Amino acid sequence: MSWSAACALLMAAALAAGAGCKAKEKEEAGGGLRERKDLMTPQEKKRGEDACNAYVTQLCACAAAKPDDAALAERCELKKAKPEALGLLLGVIEDPKSSDDSVLRAHVEARKLIAKCFEEAAGLPAMGCR
């Protein structure tokens, strides 16, 4: 595993480790974070997982089709950490033991990671990938 992939996994693991921290007091009027409307829906989570998996699959297929492109092969290896990191973040979100702060941070980071998957997938044709 490369250094960048290890860093991505380390960041996700740090968030997961924070999930065990003592939960903050629930918001008096709102009933707590888990009932907020701006959190990811199950459909959004699934769409994000599908997008990141599809991006990595397409990128690695392109790298396999271009064996002389070492940079593309390295990029494939690095980006394989994205779905795994997203899975860790979604695990924090789903864990009932996660503190509200950890859940909120995991939502924010998961959305950033998903957006990056979409952006990078859109850039594949410019690299000669389908």
PDB file of C-alpha atoms in Angstrom, residues 10-99:
ATOM      1  CA  LEU A  10      -5.291   6.484   8.771  1.00  0.00           C
ATOM      2  CA  MET A  11      -7.576   9.517   8.565  1.00  0.00           C
ATOM      3  CA  ALA A  12     -10.657   7.304   8.350  1.00  0.00           C
ATOM      4  CA  ALA A  13      -9.378   5.149  11.218  1.00  0.00           C
ATOM      5  CA  ALA A  14      -8.834   8.253  13.349  1.00  0.00           C
ATOM      6  CA  LEU A  15     -12.428   9.252  12.765  1.00  0.00           C
ATOM      7  CA  ALA A  16     -13.552   5.746  13.639  1.00  0.00           C
ATOM      8  CA  ALA A  17     -11.489   5.825  16.834  1.00  0.00           C
ATOM      9  CA  GLY A  18     -13.160   9.078  17.794  1.00  0.00           C
ATOM     10  CA  ALA A  19     -16.500   7.319  17.556  1.00  0.00           C
ATOM     11  CA  GLY A  20     -15.965   5.819  20.982  1.00  0.00           C
ATOM     12  CA  CYS A  21     -15.667   9.200  22.677  1.00  0.00           C
ATOM     13  CA  LYS A  22     -18.345  10.238  25.112  1.00  0.00           C
ATOM     14  CA  ALA A  23     -21.337  11.684  23.281  1.00  0.00           C
ATOM     15  CA  LYS A  24     -22.114  15.353  23.751  1.00  0.00           C
ATOM     16  CA  GLU A  25     -25.332  16.440  25.380  1.00  0.00           C
ATOM     17  CA  LYS A  26     -28.291  16.178  23.042  1.00  0.00           C
ATOM     18  CA  GLU A  27     -29.701  19.397  21.690  1.00  0.00           C
ATOM     19  CA  GLU A  28     -32.640  20.286  23.920  1.00  0.00           C
ATOM     20  CA  ALA A  29     -35.100  21.327  21.242  1.00  0.00           C
ATOM     21  CA  GLY A  30     -33.929  19.289  18.285  1.00  0.00           C
ATOM     22  CA  GLY A  31     -33.647  15.858  19.860  1.00  0.00           C
ATOM     23  CA  GLY A  32     -30.014  15.473  18.867  1.00  0.00           C
ATOM     24  CA  LEU A  33     -27.886  15.156  15.792  1.00  0.00           C
ATOM     25  CA  ARG A  34     -29.320  11.878  14.555  1.00  0.00           C
ATOM     26  CA  GLU A  35     -32.594  13.578  13.661  1.00  0.00           C
ATOM     27  CA  ARG A  36     -31.080  16.404  11.624  1.00  0.00           C
ATOM     28  CA  LYS A  37     -32.349  16.696   8.087  1.00  0.00           C
ATOM     29  CA  ASP A  38     -28.958  17.577   6.556  1.00  0.00           C
ATOM     30  CA  LEU A  39     -27.415  14.183   7.272  1.00  0.00           C
ATOM     31  CA  MET A  40     -26.850  11.689   4.465  1.00  0.00           C
ATOM     32  CA  THR A  41     -29.790   9.540   3.472  1.00  0.00           C
ATOM     33  CA  PRO A  42     -29.352   5.808   2.837  1.00  0.00           C
ATOM     34  CA  GLN A  43     -29.792   6.539  -0.882  1.00  0.00           C
ATOM     35  CA  GLU A  44     -27.026   9.145  -0.789  1.00  0.00           C
ATOM     36  CA  LYS A  45     -24.706   6.717   0.995  1.00  0.00           C
ATOM     37  CA  LYS A  46     -25.433   3.971  -1.555  1.00  0.00           C
ATOM     38  CA  ARG A  47     -24.965   6.355  -4.495  1.00  0.00           C
ATOM     39  CA  GLY A  48     -21.646   7.474  -3.016  1.00  0.00           C
ATOM     40  CA  GLU A  49     -20.411   3.924  -2.492  1.00  0.00           C
ATOM     41  CA  ASP A  50     -21.434   3.016  -6.034  1.00  0.00           C
ATOM     42  CA  ALA A  51     -19.707   6.110  -7.460  1.00  0.00           C
ATOM     43  CA  CYS A  52     -16.411   5.462  -5.670  1.00  0.00           C
ATOM     44  CA  ASN A  53     -16.418   1.765  -6.540  1.00  0.00           C
ATOM     45  CA  ALA A  54     -17.220   2.521 -10.197  1.00  0.00           C
ATOM     46  CA  TYR A  55     -14.482   5.162 -10.368  1.00  0.00           C
ATOM     47  CA  VAL A  56     -11.830   2.801  -9.018  1.00  0.00           C
ATOM     48  CA  THR A  57     -13.031  -0.006 -11.298  1.00  0.00           C
ATOM     49  CA  GLN A  58     -12.878   2.236 -14.380  1.00  0.00           C
ATOM     50  CA  LEU A  59      -9.514   3.711 -13.424  1.00  0.00           C
ATOM     51  CA  CYS A  60      -7.930   0.321 -12.787  1.00  0.00           C
ATOM     52  CA  ALA A  61      -9.405  -1.120 -15.992  1.00  0.00           C
ATOM     53  CA  CYS A  62      -7.862   1.790 -17.871  1.00  0.00           C
ATOM     54  CA  ALA A  63      -4.529   1.213 -16.117  1.00  0.00           C
ATOM     55  CA  ALA A  64      -4.665  -2.474 -17.060  1.00  0.00           C
ATOM     56  CA  ALA A  65      -5.357  -1.530 -20.682  1.00  0.00           C
ATOM     57  CA  LYS A  66      -2.316   0.783 -20.666  1.00  0.00           C
ATOM     58  CA  PRO A  67       0.426  -1.303 -19.036  1.00  0.00           C
ATOM     59  CA  ASP A  68       3.151   1.108 -20.180  1.00  0.00           C
ATOM     60  CA  ASP A  69       1.646   3.990 -18.171  1.00  0.00           C
ATOM     61  CA  ALA A  70       3.283   3.620 -14.749  1.00  0.00           C
ATOM     62  CA  ALA A  71       1.650   6.798 -13.417  1.00  0.00           C
ATOM     63  CA  LEU A  72      -1.794   5.454 -14.234  1.00  0.00           C
ATOM     64  CA  ALA A  73      -0.987   2.132 -12.553  1.00  0.00           C
ATOM     65  CA  GLU A  74       0.215   3.964  -9.447  1.00  0.00           C
ATOM     66  CA  ARG A  75      -2.900   6.121  -9.440  1.00  0.00           C
ATOM     67  CA  CYS A  76      -5.018   2.958  -9.579  1.00  0.00           C
ATOM     68  CA  GLU A  77      -3.237   1.566  -6.524  1.00  0.00           C
ATOM     69  CA  LEU A  78      -3.621   4.830  -4.601  1.00  0.00           C
ATOM     70  CA  LYS A  79      -7.298   5.246  -5.381  1.00  0.00           C
ATOM     71  CA  LYS A  80      -8.168   1.746  -4.192  1.00  0.00           C
ATOM     72  CA  ALA A  81      -8.162   3.241  -0.687  1.00  0.00           C
ATOM     73  CA  LYS A  82     -11.140   5.492  -1.477  1.00  0.00           C
ATOM     74  CA  PRO A  83     -13.911   2.878  -1.172  1.00  0.00           C
ATOM     75  CA  GLU A  84     -12.267   1.455   1.941  1.00  0.00           C
ATOM     76  CA  ALA A  85     -12.011   4.897   3.561  1.00  0.00           C
ATOM     77  CA  LEU A  86     -15.630   5.615   2.653  1.00  0.00           C
ATOM     78  CA  GLY A  87     -16.648   2.314   4.222  1.00  0.00           C
ATOM     79  CA  LEU A  88     -14.909   3.279   7.459  1.00  0.00           C
ATOM     80  CA  LEU A  89     -16.633   6.665   7.495  1.00  0.00           C
ATOM     81  CA  LEU A  90     -20.025   5.085   6.851  1.00  0.00           C
ATOM     82  CA  GLY A  91     -19.281   2.634   9.651  1.00  0.00           C
ATOM     83  CA  VAL A  92     -18.814   5.549  12.050  1.00  0.00           C
ATOM     84  CA  ILE A  93     -22.101   7.042  10.850  1.00  0.00           C
ATOM     85  CA  GLU A  94     -23.997   3.778  11.380  1.00  0.00           C
ATOM     86  CA  ASP A  95     -22.434   2.883  14.734  1.00  0.00           C
ATOM     87  CA  PRO A  96     -24.894   3.715  17.538  1.00  0.00           C
ATOM     88  CA  LYS A  97     -21.912   4.118  19.896  1.00  0.00           C
ATOM     89  CA  SER A  98     -20.478   6.973  17.801  1.00  0.00           C
ATOM     90  CA  SER A  99     -20.675  10.386  19.395  1.00  0.00           C
TER      91      SER A  99
END
